[in-house]
Amino acid sequence: MRVALSGYDQPVGSAIASELRRHDLELVLLDIESEGDLEAVVGGVTHVVHASSLTERGHSSSVYTEANVHATTALLDACRQHQAMEQVVFVSTTETYGRRLPPWPVTESWVPRPIGAALQSRVAAERVARTYRRRVPLSILRPAPLIGEGDSTVMKVLRHFISRPRAALVAGGAAPVSILAAADLGRSVWAMLSQTEESVDQVFHVASAHTTWRELALEACQLRGVEARFWNAPYFFARGLDAMRLSGWVLPEPEDVDAYTAITGRPHLIDDSRARVTLGYAPLLGARAALAQALDVYRRPDEA
């Protein structure tokens, strides 16, 4: 098995690369921005994992479209030229479902309602990928929000909790959330690659644990030795402050995180039973272990 991986220099791709290097395969790092590199690399591999995406805030819609939609199209065009291609795994995210999820786990058939240009372009990229399903052996992976290296929204909120251990928790932090450890993300991709026949033409959710924002906040503070004294900000009160643009007085948002109230006050639960049954995917890490690994990455040098 020869596997080409895009996005290897990003947190998601890095987590996947760490797991794939543990197995008996040849891993080729793919530069998604080099058109010549696409043709050359894809022509010599049996599997492709497309984990590259632009998610940083502050770019225009056209920049997100170029990085996420056009780059995906170019990669799949290169893949369809090679008859030896056995599988292309497209890595998406459940964050494209937006903030209207019900309080029960949703399946892969849930309709995306992306908020913001970055997530809108990722939905568009997945839709483009699905149009290639008859020409490319495609598998789609939708991971839960990642707890790991990098500046994902979840990690920004968790570091906010640690730095402000007396902050308010929307609705007491009772909103349930599915999270995915970086190591388990890699395991799920390997499960798809090692069981190509079962995963081609399929869409899978994956998660490590189902928890709540309060449990995550308390665990994060405990792991870093911070005394947590969070207080309850009723959800409708928090939403009212948002509507009047006064939430900053009571619920200051973490830096570079929009809509803190909506993110932490609404459920984000996913059902990953298909991956467990079809692929035999089983996460190794619970919420505490995932946090311990992720927060260790952000430990200050004087704390080492």
mmCIF file of C-alpha atoms in Angstrom:
data_model
loop_
_atom_site.group_PDB
_atom_site.id
_atom_site.type_symbol
_atom_site.label_atom_id
_atom_site.label_comp_id
_atom_site.label_asym_id
_atom_site.label_seq_id
_atom_site.Cartn_x
_atom_site.Cartn_y
_atom_site.Cartn_z
ATOM 1 C CA MET A 1 0.000 0.000 0.000
ATOM 2 C CA ARG A 2 1.345 3.409 -1.035
ATOM 3 C CA VAL A 3 -0.614 6.311 0.493
ATOM 4 C CA ALA A 4 -0.427 9.978 -0.510
ATOM 5 C CA LEU A 5 -1.481 12.420 2.222
ATOM 6 C CA SER A 6 -2.386 16.062 1.730
ATOM 7 C CA GLY A 7 -2.491 18.511 4.628
ATOM 8 C CA TYR A 8 0.336 16.745 6.455
ATOM 9 C CA ASP A 9 1.528 20.103 7.850
ATOM 10 C CA GLN A 10 -1.889 20.860 9.419
ATOM 11 C CA PRO A 11 -3.205 19.435 12.730
ATOM 12 C CA VAL A 12 -5.650 16.993 11.104
ATOM 13 C CA GLY A 13 -3.139 15.746 8.553
ATOM 14 C CA SER A 14 -0.388 15.560 11.167
ATOM 15 C CA ALA A 15 -2.551 13.335 13.376
ATOM 16 C CA ILE A 16 -3.286 11.051 10.436
ATOM 17 C CA ALA A 17 0.384 10.886 9.433
ATOM 18 C CA SER A 18 1.422 9.888 12.962
ATOM 19 C CA GLU A 19 -0.879 6.873 12.863
ATOM 20 C CA LEU A 20 -0.127 5.809 9.285
ATOM 21 C CA ARG A 21 3.611 5.747 9.976
ATOM 22 C CA ARG A 22 2.968 2.972 12.488
ATOM 23 C CA HIS A 23 1.778 0.603 9.757
ATOM 24 C CA ASP A 24 3.379 -1.328 6.948
ATOM 25 C CA LEU A 25 2.874 1.138 4.123
ATOM 26 C CA GLU A 26 4.735 3.793 2.181
ATOM 27 C CA LEU A 27 3.568 7.291 3.066
ATOM 28 C CA VAL A 28 4.016 10.030 0.472
ATOM 29 C CA LEU A 29 3.472 13.657 1.466
ATOM 30 C CA LEU A 30 1.398 15.500 -1.111
ATOM 31 C CA ASP A 31 1.639 19.223 -1.784
ATOM 32 C CA ILE A 32 -1.893 20.128 -2.771
ATOM 33 C CA GLU A 33 -0.821 23.511 -4.158
ATOM 34 C CA SER A 34 1.548 22.062 -6.757
ATOM 35 C CA GLU A 35 -0.359 20.930 -9.842
ATOM 36 C CA GLY A 36 2.666 19.149 -11.280
ATOM 37 C CA ASP A 37 3.203 17.405 -7.964
ATOM 38 C CA LEU A 38 -0.372 16.154 -8.009
ATOM 39 C CA GLU A 39 0.034 14.313 -11.286
ATOM 40 C CA ALA A 40 3.396 12.836 -10.374
ATOM 41 C CA VAL A 41 2.514 11.731 -6.847
ATOM 42 C CA VAL A 42 -0.997 10.445 -7.509
ATOM 43 C CA GLY A 43 0.253 8.397 -10.440
ATOM 44 C CA GLY A 44 2.478 6.352 -8.150
ATOM 45 C CA VAL A 45 0.175 5.551 -5.216
ATOM 46 C CA THR A 46 -2.708 3.197 -4.483
ATOM 47 C CA HIS A 47 -4.549 5.355 -1.921
ATOM 48 C CA VAL A 48 -4.982 9.092 -1.315
ATOM 49 C CA VAL A 49 -6.040 10.773 1.940
ATOM 50 C CA HIS A 50 -7.168 14.349 1.332
ATOM 51 C CA ALA A 51 -6.893 16.116 4.697
ATOM 52 C CA SER A 52 -5.875 19.570 3.501
ATOM 53 C CA SER A 53 -8.226 22.482 4.183
ATOM 54 C CA LEU A 54 -8.093 26.198 4.872
ATOM 55 C CA THR A 55 -9.937 27.044 8.103
ATOM 56 C CA GLU A 56 -8.123 30.136 9.419
ATOM 57 C CA ARG A 57 -10.322 33.179 9.902
ATOM 58 C CA GLY A 58 -9.996 36.403 7.977
ATOM 59 C CA HIS A 59 -9.872 35.267 4.358
ATOM 60 C CA SER A 60 -12.284 36.167 1.589
ATOM 61 C CA SER A 61 -14.800 33.697 0.174
ATOM 62 C CA SER A 62 -12.773 33.424 -3.023
ATOM 63 C CA VAL A 63 -9.651 32.418 -1.092
ATOM 64 C CA TYR A 64 -11.543 29.687 0.785
ATOM 65 C CA THR A 65 -13.079 28.490 -2.470
ATOM 66 C CA GLU A 66 -9.688 28.278 -4.146
ATOM 67 C CA ALA A 67 -8.048 26.447 -1.238
ATOM 68 C CA ASN A 68 -10.878 24.037 -0.418
ATOM 69 C CA VAL A 69 -13.034 23.582 -3.521
ATOM 70 C CA HIS A 70 -10.709 24.139 -6.469
ATOM 71 C CA ALA A 71 -7.843 22.245 -4.846
ATOM 72 C CA THR A 72 -10.139 19.278 -4.178
ATOM 73 C CA THR A 73 -11.314 19.331 -7.790
ATOM 74 C CA ALA A 74 -7.730 19.374 -9.083
ATOM 75 C CA LEU A 75 -6.767 16.460 -6.846
ATOM 76 C CA LEU A 76 -9.749 14.334 -7.871
ATOM 77 C CA ASP A 77 -9.115 15.125 -11.541
ATOM 78 C CA ALA A 78 -5.604 13.769 -11.073
ATOM 79 C CA CYS A 79 -6.888 10.683 -9.238
ATOM 80 C CA ARG A 80 -9.406 9.705 -11.899
ATOM 81 C CA GLN A 81 -6.650 9.459 -14.511
ATOM 82 C CA HIS A 82 -5.099 6.428 -12.799
ATOM 83 C CA GLN A 83 -6.770 3.043 -13.031
ATOM 84 C CA ALA A 84 -4.614 1.677 -10.204
ATOM 85 C CA MET A 85 -6.195 4.051 -7.696
ATOM 86 C CA GLU A 86 -7.928 1.918 -5.056
ATOM 87 C CA GLN A 87 -9.308 4.590 -2.732
ATOM 88 C CA VAL A 88 -9.527 8.311 -2.034
ATOM 89 C CA VAL A 89 -10.448 9.274 1.539
ATOM 90 C CA PHE A 90 -11.879 12.782 1.772
ATOM 91 C CA VAL A 91 -11.658 14.200 5.309
ATOM 92 C CA SER A 92 -14.522 16.590 6.098
ATOM 93 C CA THR A 93 -15.911 17.629 9.514
ATOM 94 C CA THR A 94 -19.175 17.488 11.475
ATOM 95 C CA GLU A 95 -18.726 21.186 12.266
ATOM 96 C CA THR A 96 -20.357 21.868 8.882
ATOM 97 C CA TYR A 97 -23.686 20.859 10.496
ATOM 98 C CA GLY A 98 -23.799 24.250 12.184
ATOM 99 C CA ARG A 99 -25.511 24.911 15.515
ATOM 100 C CA ARG A 100 -29.010 23.550 14.997
ATOM 101 C CA LEU A 101 -28.363 19.978 16.046
ATOM 102 C CA PRO A 102 -30.938 18.208 18.249
ATOM 103 C CA PRO A 103 -30.056 16.883 21.732
ATOM 104 C CA TRP A 104 -29.621 13.349 20.352
ATOM 105 C CA PRO A 105 -26.779 12.012 18.160
ATOM 106 C CA VAL A 106 -27.238 12.696 14.446
ATOM 107 C CA THR A 107 -26.313 10.311 11.649
ATOM 108 C CA GLU A 108 -24.375 10.860 8.432
ATOM 109 C CA SER A 109 -27.588 11.838 6.624
ATOM 110 C CA TRP A 110 -27.950 15.077 8.610
ATOM 111 C CA VAL A 111 -28.166 18.179 6.416
ATOM 112 C CA PRO A 112 -25.217 20.589 6.686
ATOM 113 C CA ARG A 113 -25.915 24.182 7.723
ATOM 114 C CA PRO A 114 -22.440 25.726 7.663
ATOM 115 C CA ILE A 115 -21.795 29.093 9.270
ATOM 116 C CA GLY A 116 -19.131 31.294 7.724
ATOM 117 C CA ALA A 117 -17.235 31.243 4.449
ATOM 118 C CA ALA A 118 -14.639 28.677 5.567
ATOM 119 C CA LEU A 119 -17.168 25.985 6.492
ATOM 120 C CA GLN A 120 -19.363 26.831 3.519
ATOM 121 C CA SER A 121 -16.433 26.144 1.228
ATOM 122 C CA ARG A 122 -15.760 22.824 2.995
ATOM 123 C CA VAL A 123 -19.356 21.757 2.372
ATOM 124 C CA ALA A 124 -18.943 22.764 -1.262
ATOM 125 C CA ALA A 125 -15.717 20.749 -1.463
ATOM 126 C CA GLU A 126 -17.456 17.644 -0.121
ATOM 127 C CA ARG A 127 -20.282 18.081 -2.607
ATOM 128 C CA VAL A 128 -17.753 18.352 -5.412
ATOM 129 C CA ALA A 129 -16.044 15.193 -4.183
ATOM 130 C CA ARG A 130 -19.320 13.295 -4.204
ATOM 131 C CA THR A 131 -19.808 14.088 -7.905
ATOM 132 C CA TYR A 132 -16.671 11.995 -8.594
ATOM 133 C CA ARG A 133 -18.003 8.858 -6.915
ATOM 134 C CA ARG A 134 -18.539 7.014 -10.217
ATOM 135 C CA ARG A 135 -15.079 7.925 -11.460
ATOM 136 C CA VAL A 136 -13.038 7.716 -8.258
ATOM 137 C CA PRO A 137 -13.294 5.095 -5.440
ATOM 138 C CA LEU A 138 -14.299 7.689 -2.850
ATOM 139 C CA SER A 139 -14.765 7.412 0.927
ATOM 140 C CA ILE A 140 -15.827 10.351 3.107
ATOM 141 C CA LEU A 141 -14.887 10.793 6.758
ATOM 142 C CA ARG A 142 -16.636 13.339 8.991
ATOM 143 C CA PRO A 143 -14.730 13.604 12.284
ATOM 144 C CA ALA A 144 -16.160 15.168 15.415
ATOM 145 C CA PRO A 145 -14.475 18.398 16.617
ATOM 146 C CA LEU A 146 -10.817 17.610 17.189
ATOM 147 C CA ILE A 147 -9.031 17.792 20.519
ATOM 148 C CA GLY A 148 -5.378 17.880 19.637
ATOM 149 C CA GLU A 149 -2.547 19.988 18.352
ATOM 150 C CA GLY A 150 -3.505 23.218 16.619
ATOM 151 C CA ASP A 151 -5.938 26.093 17.076
ATOM 152 C CA SER A 152 -9.291 24.446 16.498
ATOM 153 C CA THR A 153 -12.362 26.151 17.959
ATOM 154 C CA VAL A 154 -12.583 23.523 20.703
ATOM 155 C CA MET A 155 -8.966 24.043 21.743
ATOM 156 C CA LYS A 156 -9.378 27.829 21.803
ATOM 157 C CA VAL A 157 -12.415 27.509 24.061
ATOM 158 C CA LEU A 158 -10.654 25.041 26.368
ATOM 159 C CA ARG A 159 -7.614 27.281 26.737
ATOM 160 C CA HIS A 160 -10.056 30.132 27.460
ATOM 161 C CA PHE A 161 -11.546 28.083 30.301
ATOM 162 C CA ILE A 162 -8.097 27.442 31.755
ATOM 163 C CA SER A 163 -7.109 31.095 31.606
ATOM 164 C CA ARG A 164 -10.464 32.270 33.027
ATOM 165 C CA PRO A 165 -11.428 29.585 35.590
ATOM 166 C CA ARG A 166 -14.156 31.809 37.031
ATOM 167 C CA ALA A 167 -15.841 32.442 33.715
ATOM 168 C CA ALA A 168 -19.506 31.818 32.988
ATOM 169 C CA LEU A 169 -20.638 28.575 31.381
ATOM 170 C CA VAL A 170 -23.608 28.942 29.048
ATOM 171 C CA ALA A 171 -26.532 27.009 30.582
ATOM 172 C CA GLY A 172 -24.078 25.674 33.141
ATOM 173 C CA GLY A 173 -22.093 23.940 30.436
ATOM 174 C CA ALA A 174 -24.767 21.252 30.127
ATOM 175 C CA ALA A 175 -24.775 21.162 26.307
ATOM 176 C CA PRO A 176 -23.551 17.727 25.143
ATOM 177 C CA VAL A 177 -20.730 17.492 22.621
ATOM 178 C CA SER A 178 -18.925 14.707 20.771
ATOM 179 C CA ILE A 179 -15.154 15.095 20.606
ATOM 180 C CA LEU A 180 -12.375 13.248 18.779
ATOM 181 C CA ALA A 181 -8.819 12.707 19.997
ATOM 182 C CA ALA A 182 -6.071 13.229 17.437
ATOM 183 C CA ALA A 183 -4.845 9.652 17.871
ATOM 184 C CA ASP A 184 -8.338 8.269 17.234
ATOM 185 C CA LEU A 185 -8.651 10.349 14.077
ATOM 186 C CA GLY A 186 -5.585 8.571 12.731
ATOM 187 C CA ARG A 187 -7.015 5.203 13.769
ATOM 188 C CA SER A 188 -10.255 5.883 11.909
ATOM 189 C CA VAL A 189 -8.431 6.752 8.690
ATOM 190 C CA TRP A 190 -6.354 3.588 8.964
ATOM 191 C CA ALA A 191 -9.567 1.580 9.498
ATOM 192 C CA MET A 192 -10.903 2.966 6.217
ATOM 193 C CA LEU A 193 -7.684 2.320 4.308
ATOM 194 C CA SER A 194 -7.268 -1.215 5.593
ATOM 195 C CA GLN A 195 -10.882 -2.087 4.719
ATOM 196 C CA THR A 196 -11.206 -0.465 1.343
ATOM 197 C CA GLU A 197 -14.071 -2.614 0.054
ATOM 198 C CA GLU A 198 -16.228 -1.812 3.087
ATOM 199 C CA SER A 199 -15.515 1.923 3.079
ATOM 200 C CA VAL A 200 -15.542 2.915 -0.604
ATOM 201 C CA ASP A 201 -18.709 4.808 -1.562
ATOM 202 C CA GLN A 202 -19.541 5.274 2.139
ATOM 203 C CA VAL A 203 -19.668 8.172 4.615
ATOM 204 C CA PHE A 204 -18.580 7.693 8.219
ATOM 205 C CA HIS A 205 -18.735 9.719 11.431
ATOM 206 C CA VAL A 206 -16.069 9.124 14.083
ATOM 207 C CA ALA A 207 -15.760 10.285 17.693
ATOM 208 C CA SER A 208 -13.769 9.382 20.776
ATOM 209 C CA ALA A 209 -16.245 10.337 23.499
ATOM 210 C CA HIS A 210 -19.528 12.075 24.228
ATOM 211 C CA THR A 211 -19.305 14.610 27.044
ATOM 212 C CA THR A 212 -20.441 18.125 28.025
ATOM 213 C CA TRP A 213 -18.763 21.508 27.943
ATOM 214 C CA ARG A 214 -18.761 21.646 31.743
ATOM 215 C CA GLU A 215 -16.990 18.292 32.012
ATOM 216 C CA LEU A 216 -14.418 19.415 29.446
ATOM 217 C CA ALA A 217 -13.867 22.722 31.269
ATOM 218 C CA LEU A 218 -13.437 21.080 34.672
ATOM 219 C CA GLU A 219 -11.162 18.337 33.327
ATOM 220 C CA ALA A 220 -9.001 20.870 31.483
ATOM 221 C CA CYS A 221 -8.570 23.002 34.602
ATOM 222 C CA GLN A 222 -7.838 19.973 36.770
ATOM 223 C CA LEU A 223 -5.206 18.694 34.351
ATOM 224 C CA ARG A 224 -3.468 22.068 34.398
ATOM 225 C CA GLY A 225 -3.746 22.498 38.166
ATOM 226 C CA VAL A 226 -6.170 25.416 37.985
ATOM 227 C CA GLU A 227 -8.998 25.816 40.508
ATOM 228 C CA ALA A 228 -12.244 26.101 38.571
ATOM 229 C CA ARG A 229 -15.213 28.069 39.915
ATOM 230 C CA PHE A 230 -17.460 28.397 36.898
ATOM 231 C CA TRP A 231 -20.922 29.866 37.247
ATOM 232 C CA ASN A 232 -24.105 29.293 35.315
ATOM 233 C CA ALA A 233 -25.224 31.771 32.648
ATOM 234 C CA PRO A 234 -28.774 30.729 31.623
ATOM 235 C CA TYR A 235 -28.952 30.069 27.896
ATOM 236 C CA PHE A 236 -31.756 32.515 27.077
ATOM 237 C CA PHE A 237 -30.054 35.200 29.157
ATOM 238 C CA ALA A 238 -26.842 34.630 27.218
ATOM 239 C CA ARG A 239 -28.714 34.712 23.904
ATOM 240 C CA GLY A 240 -30.393 37.951 24.937
ATOM 241 C CA LEU A 241 -27.024 39.529 25.681
ATOM 242 C CA ASP A 242 -25.845 38.353 22.267
ATOM 243 C CA ALA A 243 -28.833 39.938 20.561
ATOM 244 C CA MET A 244 -28.096 43.272 22.257
ATOM 245 C CA ARG A 245 -24.366 42.892 21.614
ATOM 246 C CA LEU A 246 -23.676 43.022 25.334
ATOM 247 C CA SER A 247 -22.407 39.483 25.836
ATOM 248 C CA GLY A 248 -18.841 40.737 26.188
ATOM 249 C CA TRP A 249 -19.728 42.238 29.548
ATOM 250 C CA VAL A 250 -20.660 38.865 31.039
ATOM 251 C CA LEU A 251 -19.494 36.227 28.532
ATOM 252 C CA PRO A 252 -16.286 37.435 26.924
ATOM 253 C CA GLU A 253 -15.542 35.258 23.927
ATOM 254 C CA PRO A 254 -12.222 33.453 23.545
ATOM 255 C CA GLU A 255 -9.861 35.184 21.159
ATOM 256 C CA ASP A 256 -10.646 34.434 17.497
ATOM 257 C CA VAL A 257 -13.832 32.512 18.398
ATOM 258 C CA ASP A 258 -17.152 33.775 17.091
ATOM 259 C CA ALA A 259 -20.530 32.958 18.663
ATOM 260 C CA TYR A 260 -19.257 31.500 21.928
ATOM 261 C CA THR A 261 -22.821 31.396 23.276
ATOM 262 C CA ALA A 262 -24.178 29.402 20.341
ATOM 263 C CA ILE A 263 -21.193 27.035 20.209
ATOM 264 C CA THR A 264 -21.205 26.115 23.886
ATOM 265 C CA GLY A 265 -24.927 26.413 24.517
ATOM 266 C CA ARG A 266 -26.182 23.988 21.856
ATOM 267 C CA PRO A 267 -25.652 20.207 21.413
ATOM 268 C CA HIS A 268 -23.152 18.755 18.958
ATOM 269 C CA LEU A 269 -23.636 15.002 19.269
ATOM 270 C CA ILE A 270 -22.900 12.580 16.433
ATOM 271 C CA ASP A 271 -23.669 8.900 15.936
ATOM 272 C CA ASP A 272 -20.535 6.973 14.887
ATOM 273 C CA SER A 273 -22.117 3.507 15.069
ATOM 274 C CA ARG A 274 -21.668 2.866 11.325
ATOM 275 C CA ALA A 275 -17.888 3.203 11.604
ATOM 276 C CA ARG A 276 -17.862 0.979 14.679
ATOM 277 C CA VAL A 277 -19.975 -1.749 13.064
ATOM 278 C CA THR A 278 -18.744 -1.600 9.467
ATOM 279 C CA LEU A 279 -15.048 -0.868 10.038
ATOM 280 C CA GLY A 280 -14.574 -2.142 13.568
ATOM 281 C CA TYR A 281 -13.458 1.345 14.600
ATOM 282 C CA ALA A 282 -13.022 1.603 18.362
ATOM 283 C CA PRO A 283 -11.545 4.737 19.979
ATOM 284 C CA LEU A 284 -8.646 4.291 22.382
ATOM 285 C CA LEU A 285 -9.014 7.566 24.251
ATOM 286 C CA GLY A 286 -11.786 9.034 26.366
ATOM 287 C CA ALA A 287 -12.286 12.741 26.993
ATOM 288 C CA ARG A 288 -9.762 12.966 29.848
ATOM 289 C CA ALA A 289 -7.013 11.130 27.963
ATOM 290 C CA ALA A 290 -7.627 13.218 24.839
ATOM 291 C CA LEU A 291 -7.389 16.406 26.898
ATOM 292 C CA ALA A 292 -4.232 15.222 28.663
ATOM 293 C CA GLN A 293 -2.486 14.648 25.331
ATOM 294 C CA ALA A 294 -3.719 17.874 23.754
ATOM 295 C CA LEU A 295 -2.980 20.156 26.688
ATOM 296 C CA ASP A 296 0.496 18.734 27.083
ATOM 297 C CA VAL A 297 1.260 20.121 23.616
ATOM 298 C CA TYR A 298 0.421 23.597 24.906
ATOM 299 C CA ARG A 299 2.367 23.321 28.164
ATOM 300 C CA ARG A 300 4.641 26.317 28.627
ATOM 301 C CA PRO A 301 8.418 25.660 28.637
ATOM 302 C CA ASP A 302 8.648 26.648 32.330
ATOM 303 C CA GLU A 303 6.046 23.980 33.140
ATOM 304 C CA ALA A 304 7.882 21.113 31.431
#
